[in-house]
XYZ file of C-alpha atoms in Angstrom:
497
model
C -19.429 -66.804 -21.471
C -20.540 -63.516 -23.037
C -23.494 -63.208 -20.658
C -21.339 -64.126 -17.646
C -18.775 -61.381 -18.248
C -21.506 -58.910 -19.176
C -23.108 -59.604 -15.805
C -19.737 -59.352 -14.052
C -19.144 -55.842 -15.447
C -22.559 -54.718 -14.216
C -21.913 -56.234 -10.763
C -18.609 -54.355 -10.547
C -20.431 -51.160 -11.515
C -23.027 -51.758 -8.818
C -20.242 -52.257 -6.301
C -18.666 -48.966 -7.396
C -22.024 -47.237 -6.966
C -22.387 -48.559 -3.416
C -18.789 -47.538 -2.658
C -19.606 -43.977 -3.759
C -21.768 -43.541 -0.644
C -18.651 -43.365 1.523
C -18.070 -39.778 2.539
C -21.317 -38.521 0.979
C -23.423 -35.980 2.859
C -27.085 -35.009 2.872
C -26.594 -31.432 1.630
C -27.952 -30.640 -1.841
C -24.516 -29.368 -2.918
C -23.026 -32.786 -2.182
C -25.830 -34.537 -4.080
C -25.566 -32.353 -7.207
C -21.891 -31.311 -7.386
C -20.146 -33.559 -4.846
C -19.670 -30.710 -2.399
C -17.148 -29.205 -4.869
C -14.605 -31.678 -3.516
C -13.608 -33.843 -6.503
C -9.898 -34.099 -7.218
C -8.298 -34.231 -10.699
C -8.738 -37.969 -11.282
C -12.406 -38.046 -10.294
C -13.190 -34.934 -12.347
C -11.394 -36.488 -15.327
C -13.324 -39.735 -14.967
C -16.684 -38.001 -14.396
C -16.198 -35.607 -17.316
C -15.234 -38.432 -19.655
C -17.914 -40.722 -18.254
C -20.729 -38.268 -18.901
C -19.367 -36.802 -22.150
C -18.705 -40.083 -23.989
C -22.121 -41.649 -24.392
C -23.413 -44.782 -26.088
C -22.759 -42.911 -29.346
C -19.037 -43.567 -28.854
C -19.577 -47.281 -29.493
C -22.553 -46.971 -31.836
C -22.813 -43.613 -33.580
C -19.135 -42.857 -34.196
C -17.964 -46.151 -35.765
C -21.331 -46.506 -37.508
C -20.999 -43.021 -38.983
C -17.439 -43.628 -40.167
C -18.469 -46.981 -41.662
C -21.420 -45.463 -43.545
C -20.175 -41.952 -44.389
C -16.406 -42.079 -44.183
C -13.814 -39.546 -43.089
C -16.082 -36.506 -42.874
C -17.993 -38.030 -39.955
C -14.852 -39.036 -38.116
C -13.137 -35.685 -38.605
C -15.909 -33.545 -37.154
C -16.597 -35.945 -34.281
C -12.971 -36.054 -33.193
C -12.222 -32.463 -34.159
C -14.855 -30.724 -32.068
C -13.838 -32.544 -28.886
C -10.142 -31.827 -29.447
C -10.891 -28.129 -30.011
C -13.203 -28.063 -26.987
C -10.413 -29.091 -24.624
C -8.162 -26.019 -25.093
C -11.267 -23.814 -24.981
C -12.167 -25.492 -21.703
C -8.647 -25.012 -20.363
C -9.040 -21.247 -20.577
C -12.765 -20.789 -19.905
C -13.986 -23.687 -17.705
C -12.149 -22.254 -14.638
C -14.333 -19.136 -14.955
C -17.421 -21.340 -14.805
C -16.091 -23.027 -11.664
C -15.192 -19.638 -10.142
C -18.699 -18.319 -10.741
C -20.227 -21.513 -9.359
C -18.178 -21.204 -6.176
C -18.881 -17.487 -5.814
C -22.638 -17.715 -6.253
C -23.223 -21.104 -4.655
C -24.399 -22.279 -8.087
C -25.001 -25.893 -9.063
C -26.368 -25.459 -12.604
C -25.592 -23.175 -15.542
C -28.916 -21.293 -15.083
C -27.865 -20.738 -11.439
C -24.623 -19.161 -12.608
C -26.187 -16.937 -15.276
C -29.154 -15.818 -13.179
C -27.080 -14.873 -10.157
C -24.254 -13.240 -12.084
C -26.604 -10.963 -14.031
C -29.165 -10.734 -11.188
C -31.847 -11.721 -13.688
C -34.602 -14.233 -13.024
C -35.709 -13.938 -16.660
C -32.314 -14.971 -18.047
C -32.074 -17.820 -15.522
C -35.502 -19.126 -16.506
C -34.768 -18.812 -20.249
C -31.592 -20.902 -20.052
C -33.259 -23.397 -17.696
C -36.244 -24.031 -19.976
C -34.026 -24.257 -23.076
C -31.722 -26.750 -21.327
C -34.597 -28.997 -20.275
C -36.330 -28.875 -23.671
C -33.190 -29.810 -25.591
C -32.096 -32.471 -23.071
C -35.417 -34.336 -23.034
C -34.498 -36.592 -26.017
C -31.106 -37.438 -24.464
C -32.545 -40.054 -22.116
C -34.479 -41.811 -24.850
C -31.337 -41.821 -27.005
C -29.370 -43.673 -24.323
C -32.071 -46.284 -23.791
C -32.549 -46.803 -27.530
C -28.765 -47.096 -27.893
C -28.750 -49.685 -25.131
C -31.225 -51.772 -27.136
C -29.088 -51.486 -30.271
C -25.890 -52.355 -28.398
C -27.233 -55.505 -26.762
C -28.843 -56.653 -30.020
C -25.623 -56.115 -31.996
C -23.569 -57.965 -29.398
C -25.929 -60.930 -29.427
C -26.913 -60.599 -25.760
C -30.119 -62.599 -25.415
C -32.099 -60.080 -23.356
C -35.549 -58.930 -24.328
C -35.315 -55.251 -25.469
C -38.113 -54.253 -23.089
C -36.351 -55.905 -20.157
C -33.093 -54.211 -21.189
C -34.481 -50.670 -21.120
C -36.319 -51.292 -17.841
C -33.106 -52.641 -16.298
C -31.070 -49.714 -17.672
C -33.489 -47.122 -16.283
C -33.662 -48.967 -12.955
C -29.869 -49.044 -12.611
C -29.616 -45.330 -13.440
C -32.254 -44.581 -10.804
C -30.493 -46.775 -8.235
C -27.146 -45.070 -8.813
C -28.654 -41.599 -8.416
C -30.577 -42.586 -5.304
C -27.373 -43.902 -3.743
C -25.311 -40.707 -3.790
C -26.246 -38.349 -6.616
C -23.370 -37.240 -8.834
C -20.854 -39.342 -6.899
C -22.355 -42.626 -8.147
C -21.926 -42.070 -11.923
C -18.433 -40.733 -11.181
C -17.406 -43.952 -9.419
C -19.243 -46.177 -11.916
C -17.313 -44.443 -14.707
C -14.132 -46.153 -13.486
C -15.648 -49.491 -14.492
C -17.333 -48.126 -17.607
C -14.201 -46.425 -18.956
C -12.030 -49.492 -18.351
C -14.429 -51.711 -20.289
C -14.933 -49.100 -23.026
C -11.221 -48.441 -23.604
C -10.323 -52.128 -23.445
C -13.013 -53.013 -25.982
C -12.258 -50.156 -28.403
C -8.487 -50.812 -28.431
C -8.749 -54.594 -28.792
C -11.376 -54.498 -31.543
C -9.305 -51.959 -33.480
C -6.111 -53.972 -33.059
C -7.875 -57.159 -34.124
C -9.166 -55.438 -37.275
C -5.647 -54.220 -38.132
C -4.086 -57.655 -37.566
C -6.726 -59.547 -39.535
C -6.439 -57.216 -42.542
C -2.627 -57.328 -42.580
C -1.766 -53.884 -41.190
C -3.078 -50.344 -41.351
C -2.085 -49.703 -44.973
C -3.761 -52.865 -46.199
C -6.786 -52.163 -43.979
C -7.581 -48.867 -45.739
C -6.645 -50.194 -49.186
C -8.920 -53.198 -48.717
C -11.779 -50.961 -47.585
C -11.457 -48.821 -50.711
C -11.219 -51.809 -53.047
C -14.266 -53.374 -51.413
C -16.546 -50.544 -52.432
C -15.545 -47.716 -50.126
C -16.180 -44.384 -51.780
C -13.801 -41.456 -51.936
C -15.552 -39.982 -48.920
C -14.050 -42.758 -46.843
C -10.639 -41.122 -47.136
C -11.207 -37.517 -48.215
C -13.315 -34.520 -47.172
C -14.029 -31.861 -49.813
C -16.634 -29.343 -50.929
C -19.751 -28.845 -48.822
C -18.751 -31.797 -46.615
C -15.607 -29.921 -45.620
C -17.650 -26.794 -44.847
C -20.005 -28.823 -42.676
C -17.083 -30.416 -40.856
C -15.473 -27.049 -40.097
C -18.672 -25.260 -39.010
C -19.675 -28.216 -36.829
C -16.254 -28.465 -35.174
C -16.235 -24.780 -34.238
C -19.873 -24.676 -33.187
C -19.958 -27.784 -30.998
C -16.605 -27.015 -29.396
C -18.113 -23.755 -28.123
C -20.963 -25.641 -26.476
C -19.063 -28.580 -24.997
C -18.279 -27.098 -21.572
C -21.701 -25.471 -21.125
C -23.567 -28.692 -21.902
C -25.498 -29.414 -18.662
C -23.950 -32.858 -18.232
C -20.391 -31.506 -18.498
C -21.211 -28.509 -16.266
C -21.800 -30.985 -13.431
C -18.223 -32.255 -13.693
C -16.795 -28.725 -13.821
C -18.720 -27.504 -10.775
C -17.806 -30.660 -8.820
C -14.074 -29.853 -8.939
C -12.433 -28.614 -5.760
C -10.530 -25.720 -7.359
C -9.735 -23.815 -10.550
C -6.325 -25.479 -10.530
C -8.054 -28.863 -10.646
C -9.959 -27.838 -13.779
C -6.774 -26.696 -15.523
C -4.885 -29.818 -14.481
C -7.625 -32.072 -15.839
C -7.828 -30.083 -19.084
C -4.177 -30.857 -19.801
C -4.869 -34.594 -19.777
C -8.371 -34.696 -21.296
C -7.039 -35.371 -24.835
C -5.556 -38.668 -23.624
C -9.047 -40.122 -23.686
C -9.116 -39.509 -27.441
C -6.433 -42.152 -27.986
C -9.171 -44.749 -28.419
C -10.567 -43.059 -31.540
C -7.881 -44.246 -34.001
C -8.771 -47.789 -32.945
C -12.483 -47.109 -33.491
C -11.667 -45.721 -36.961
C -9.599 -48.818 -37.741
C -12.480 -51.021 -36.625
C -14.978 -49.109 -38.778
C -12.809 -49.384 -41.914
C -11.859 -52.967 -41.137
C -15.515 -53.939 -40.859
C -15.999 -53.018 -44.534
C -14.020 -56.107 -45.513
C -14.236 -58.296 -42.409
C -18.001 -58.464 -41.954
C -19.642 -61.049 -44.226
C -22.492 -58.737 -45.267
C -22.666 -54.975 -45.753
C -24.719 -53.160 -43.127
C -27.212 -50.688 -44.557
C -29.195 -47.861 -42.990
C -29.648 -48.019 -39.231
C -27.874 -51.388 -39.143
C -24.573 -49.519 -39.561
C -24.901 -48.497 -35.889
C -24.124 -52.097 -34.972
C -20.878 -52.271 -36.953
C -18.455 -52.199 -33.998
C -20.542 -54.592 -31.975
C -20.918 -57.157 -34.753
C -17.216 -56.927 -35.500
C -16.506 -57.567 -31.822
C -18.428 -60.839 -31.988
C -16.360 -61.868 -34.998
C -12.825 -60.927 -33.902
C -12.871 -61.196 -30.093
C -13.382 -64.172 -27.775
C -16.770 -64.433 -26.093
C -15.580 -63.217 -22.703
C -14.179 -60.003 -24.190
C -17.408 -59.468 -26.115
C -19.150 -59.666 -22.743
C -16.846 -56.958 -21.381
C -17.594 -54.769 -24.413
C -21.318 -55.359 -23.871
C -20.998 -54.299 -20.241
C -19.095 -51.166 -21.230
C -21.721 -50.314 -23.830
C -24.508 -50.721 -21.289
C -22.692 -48.545 -18.758
C -22.070 -45.869 -21.423
C -25.826 -45.528 -21.747
C -26.550 -45.744 -18.020
C -23.908 -43.228 -16.878
C -24.958 -40.600 -19.429
C -28.601 -41.279 -18.568
C -27.674 -40.548 -14.937
C -26.081 -37.265 -15.968
C -29.060 -36.168 -18.055
C -31.579 -37.124 -15.361
C -29.625 -35.418 -12.574
C -29.068 -32.325 -14.718
C -32.755 -31.963 -15.524
C -33.707 -32.706 -11.914
C -31.408 -29.959 -10.669
C -32.566 -27.387 -13.225
C -36.268 -28.037 -12.650
C -35.925 -27.993 -8.861
C -33.581 -25.016 -8.573
C -34.334 -22.837 -11.577
C -37.787 -23.509 -13.017
C -39.935 -24.136 -9.926
C -39.428 -21.072 -7.707
C -39.019 -20.965 -3.956
C -38.018 -24.548 -3.100
C -35.749 -24.325 -0.014
C -32.406 -26.087 -0.297
C -33.392 -28.427 2.522
C -36.191 -29.794 0.290
C -34.435 -29.705 -3.077
C -32.931 -33.191 -2.790
C -36.429 -34.695 -2.532
C -37.600 -32.631 -5.502
C -34.567 -33.564 -7.604
C -35.214 -37.245 -6.929
C -38.865 -36.833 -7.869
C -37.977 -35.138 -11.159
C -35.361 -37.852 -11.852
C -38.003 -40.569 -11.416
C -40.416 -38.702 -13.707
C -37.762 -38.091 -16.364
C -36.629 -41.719 -16.395
C -40.237 -42.926 -16.550
C -40.999 -40.616 -19.493
C -37.816 -41.683 -21.306
C -38.719 -45.320 -20.711
C -42.266 -44.979 -21.984
C -41.212 -43.005 -25.066
C -38.511 -45.555 -25.898
C -41.012 -48.398 -25.782
C -44.103 -46.683 -27.212
C -42.761 -44.204 -29.781
C -39.077 -45.033 -30.365
C -38.662 -42.531 -33.223
C -40.679 -39.607 -31.817
C -37.936 -37.774 -29.937
C -34.969 -39.415 -31.666
C -35.757 -37.156 -34.627
C -34.966 -34.204 -32.339
C -31.917 -35.596 -30.533
C -29.466 -33.858 -32.881
C -30.871 -30.521 -31.764
C -29.457 -30.945 -28.232
C -26.135 -29.281 -29.045
C -27.843 -26.900 -31.466
C -30.058 -25.492 -28.718
C -27.831 -25.640 -25.637
C -24.889 -23.938 -27.390
C -26.944 -20.782 -27.929
C -26.121 -19.975 -24.275
C -22.435 -19.623 -25.249
C -23.099 -15.911 -25.856
C -24.319 -15.568 -22.267
C -21.257 -17.316 -20.869
C -18.880 -15.233 -22.993
C -20.568 -12.074 -21.708
C -20.130 -13.297 -18.131
C -16.405 -13.746 -18.708
C -15.635 -10.554 -20.647
C -18.199 -8.192 -19.108
C -19.651 -6.810 -22.346
C -22.233 -4.060 -21.890
C -25.272 -6.168 -22.630
C -28.638 -6.290 -20.928
C -29.704 -9.643 -19.428
C -33.016 -9.333 -21.270
C -31.147 -8.925 -24.573
C -29.090 -12.044 -23.843
C -32.274 -13.969 -23.023
C -33.916 -12.848 -26.263
C -30.801 -13.898 -28.182
C -31.037 -17.418 -26.704
C -34.752 -17.626 -27.557
C -34.055 -16.403 -31.102
C -31.257 -18.942 -31.622
C -33.319 -21.827 -30.245
C -36.379 -20.891 -32.313
C -34.303 -20.687 -35.496
C -32.705 -24.075 -34.751
C -36.072 -25.785 -34.327
C -37.460 -24.102 -37.438
C -34.511 -25.124 -39.614
C -34.424 -28.645 -38.220
C -38.141 -29.326 -38.646
C -38.446 -27.515 -41.988
C -35.782 -29.617 -43.710
C -37.195 -29.004 -47.181
C -37.662 -25.258 -46.811
C -35.562 -22.923 -48.970
C -33.295 -21.772 -46.138
C -32.647 -25.290 -44.834
C -31.960 -26.559 -48.353
C -29.514 -23.704 -49.031
C -27.633 -24.369 -45.777
C -27.494 -28.095 -46.544
C -26.218 -27.525 -50.076
C -23.450 -25.270 -48.775
C -22.636 -27.533 -45.816
C -23.424 -25.012 -43.060
C -24.309 -26.441 -39.645
C -27.792 -25.119 -38.749
C -26.794 -24.634 -35.119
C -23.892 -22.441 -36.235
C -26.230 -20.446 -38.495
C -28.613 -19.892 -35.584
C -25.722 -18.868 -33.316
C -24.615 -16.255 -35.871
C -28.117 -14.742 -35.833
C -28.072 -14.854 -32.037
C -24.746 -12.974 -31.976
C -25.863 -10.395 -34.555
C -29.002 -9.676 -32.538
C -27.057 -9.268 -29.297
C -24.469 -7.026 -30.996
C -27.308 -4.842 -32.313
C -28.680 -4.417 -28.785
C -25.184 -3.443 -27.614
C -25.145 -0.641 -30.196
C -28.705 0.601 -29.901
C -29.816 -0.544 -26.422
C -26.698 -0.870 -24.242
C -26.818 -1.825 -20.582
C -26.879 1.185 -18.269
C -25.334 -0.702 -15.347
C -23.369 -3.625 -16.825
C -22.077 -6.417 -14.604
C -18.315 -6.707 -14.440
C -16.837 -9.683 -16.232
C -15.334 -12.585 -14.336
C -12.043 -12.002 -16.140
C -11.658 -8.546 -14.602
C -12.721 -9.391 -11.060
C -9.656 -11.317 -9.933
C -9.665 -14.540 -7.960
C -10.974 -13.304 -4.600
C -14.314 -15.024 -4.028
C -17.288 -12.924 -3.090
C -20.013 -13.979 -0.666
C -22.140 -16.722 -2.204
C -25.646 -15.799 -3.182
C -28.039 -18.289 -1.610
C -31.130 -17.601 -3.677
C -32.068 -16.315 -7.078
C -32.708 -12.651 -7.679
C -35.918 -11.063 -6.491
C -38.021 -9.161 -9.019
C -36.645 -5.859 -7.761
C -33.096 -7.020 -8.515
C -33.785 -8.177 -12.035
C -31.799 -6.271 -14.621
C -33.483 -4.597 -17.573
């Protein structure tokens, strides 16, 4: 029964992917950003579909189960803070995308500042820090199917996941994961709510659920956040909320909207998706007493899935399994399409738009193949770097803020700030036992936030001692009248200092 309903969910997703071809066009703008025609519901579904990855069912409940409240607070907190930030600033990103004919964040930055160097810097940084994202989804798919007891060979599972992601993207580009997200979100929300409710019922209510968890060996960290843990929670919430709407996968959803009003309308309702998190928290705490054995180490990632097998009927476990698989596949689609677009439009120069769709597809195939091989051959190689994705990508927040407010900064200074922030992030992450990394860890400071502070200080110094002689006006001061779209990146003679 579990396998039958798991298969049914995937068949429904495949049907949604085929349905997405209706109304699609051959232009590259339709393939990458849906021709900027998505209404509020589709933007909401696409944004949620590509933002909530396999980590929602694996990492979040597993983290709460193993580490307690501090993990749950920062995970929920940064997304909730990101939504009001997006309400005010995401429309500027859409406006710039429309004005410059942009389909990626490097497109927007390069054309706004007329700087090929800044465009290339953000493009390379985005690709480097997104490379582990694909392997994470495929590895998560293996964990999910194992935890749910689906009898599929792990190698077959990752091949099938990569093949489905490729099929969806070949069908209609960004439209396919958007339509598939209808099925994925239904299965995900249904599973999260029912598992949480079952945990509450079987433990005798919410009060008894938390009391039982504490009496069964839960530490104080399961209900309180203090000291350096609190500092880490706060710095992580602020830092990651700044990077949420410039993460390449989310940028796709923003640029696909049909208007600024659509972005603002969606932003008002985005927090509704967070209603599933209290149920995931309840499931994580309930698992402390409901599971027969305590899960240690990496096994804690399977906590929600094992609890599902215990408290739900087999057919519902199959639905949860299908939702988990689609979580991985949809986000894998977003990462592959994002990297394909950036490589084809921003890193390799001179590809005409009429040929970019072929190039994007080629890069997608290569990226999925690399992710597949790394997952099977060296499963831990890039997973050690996956946490750096937000650390690195968020360094471009300074660039976006400058675009909006029109600060007198040189594009070259902004590019150097991004490089500085990314270099510091990699250094701190890889040198975990160095004196600086140890000090930051002891005081609970997020290393990405520390790198962003250095990035900002450097850029501020250039504003004081090396200001731009011909600064570009900020989007906030230019009004809503769209200018003529720029069809190509800046030539060397147009590049700012």
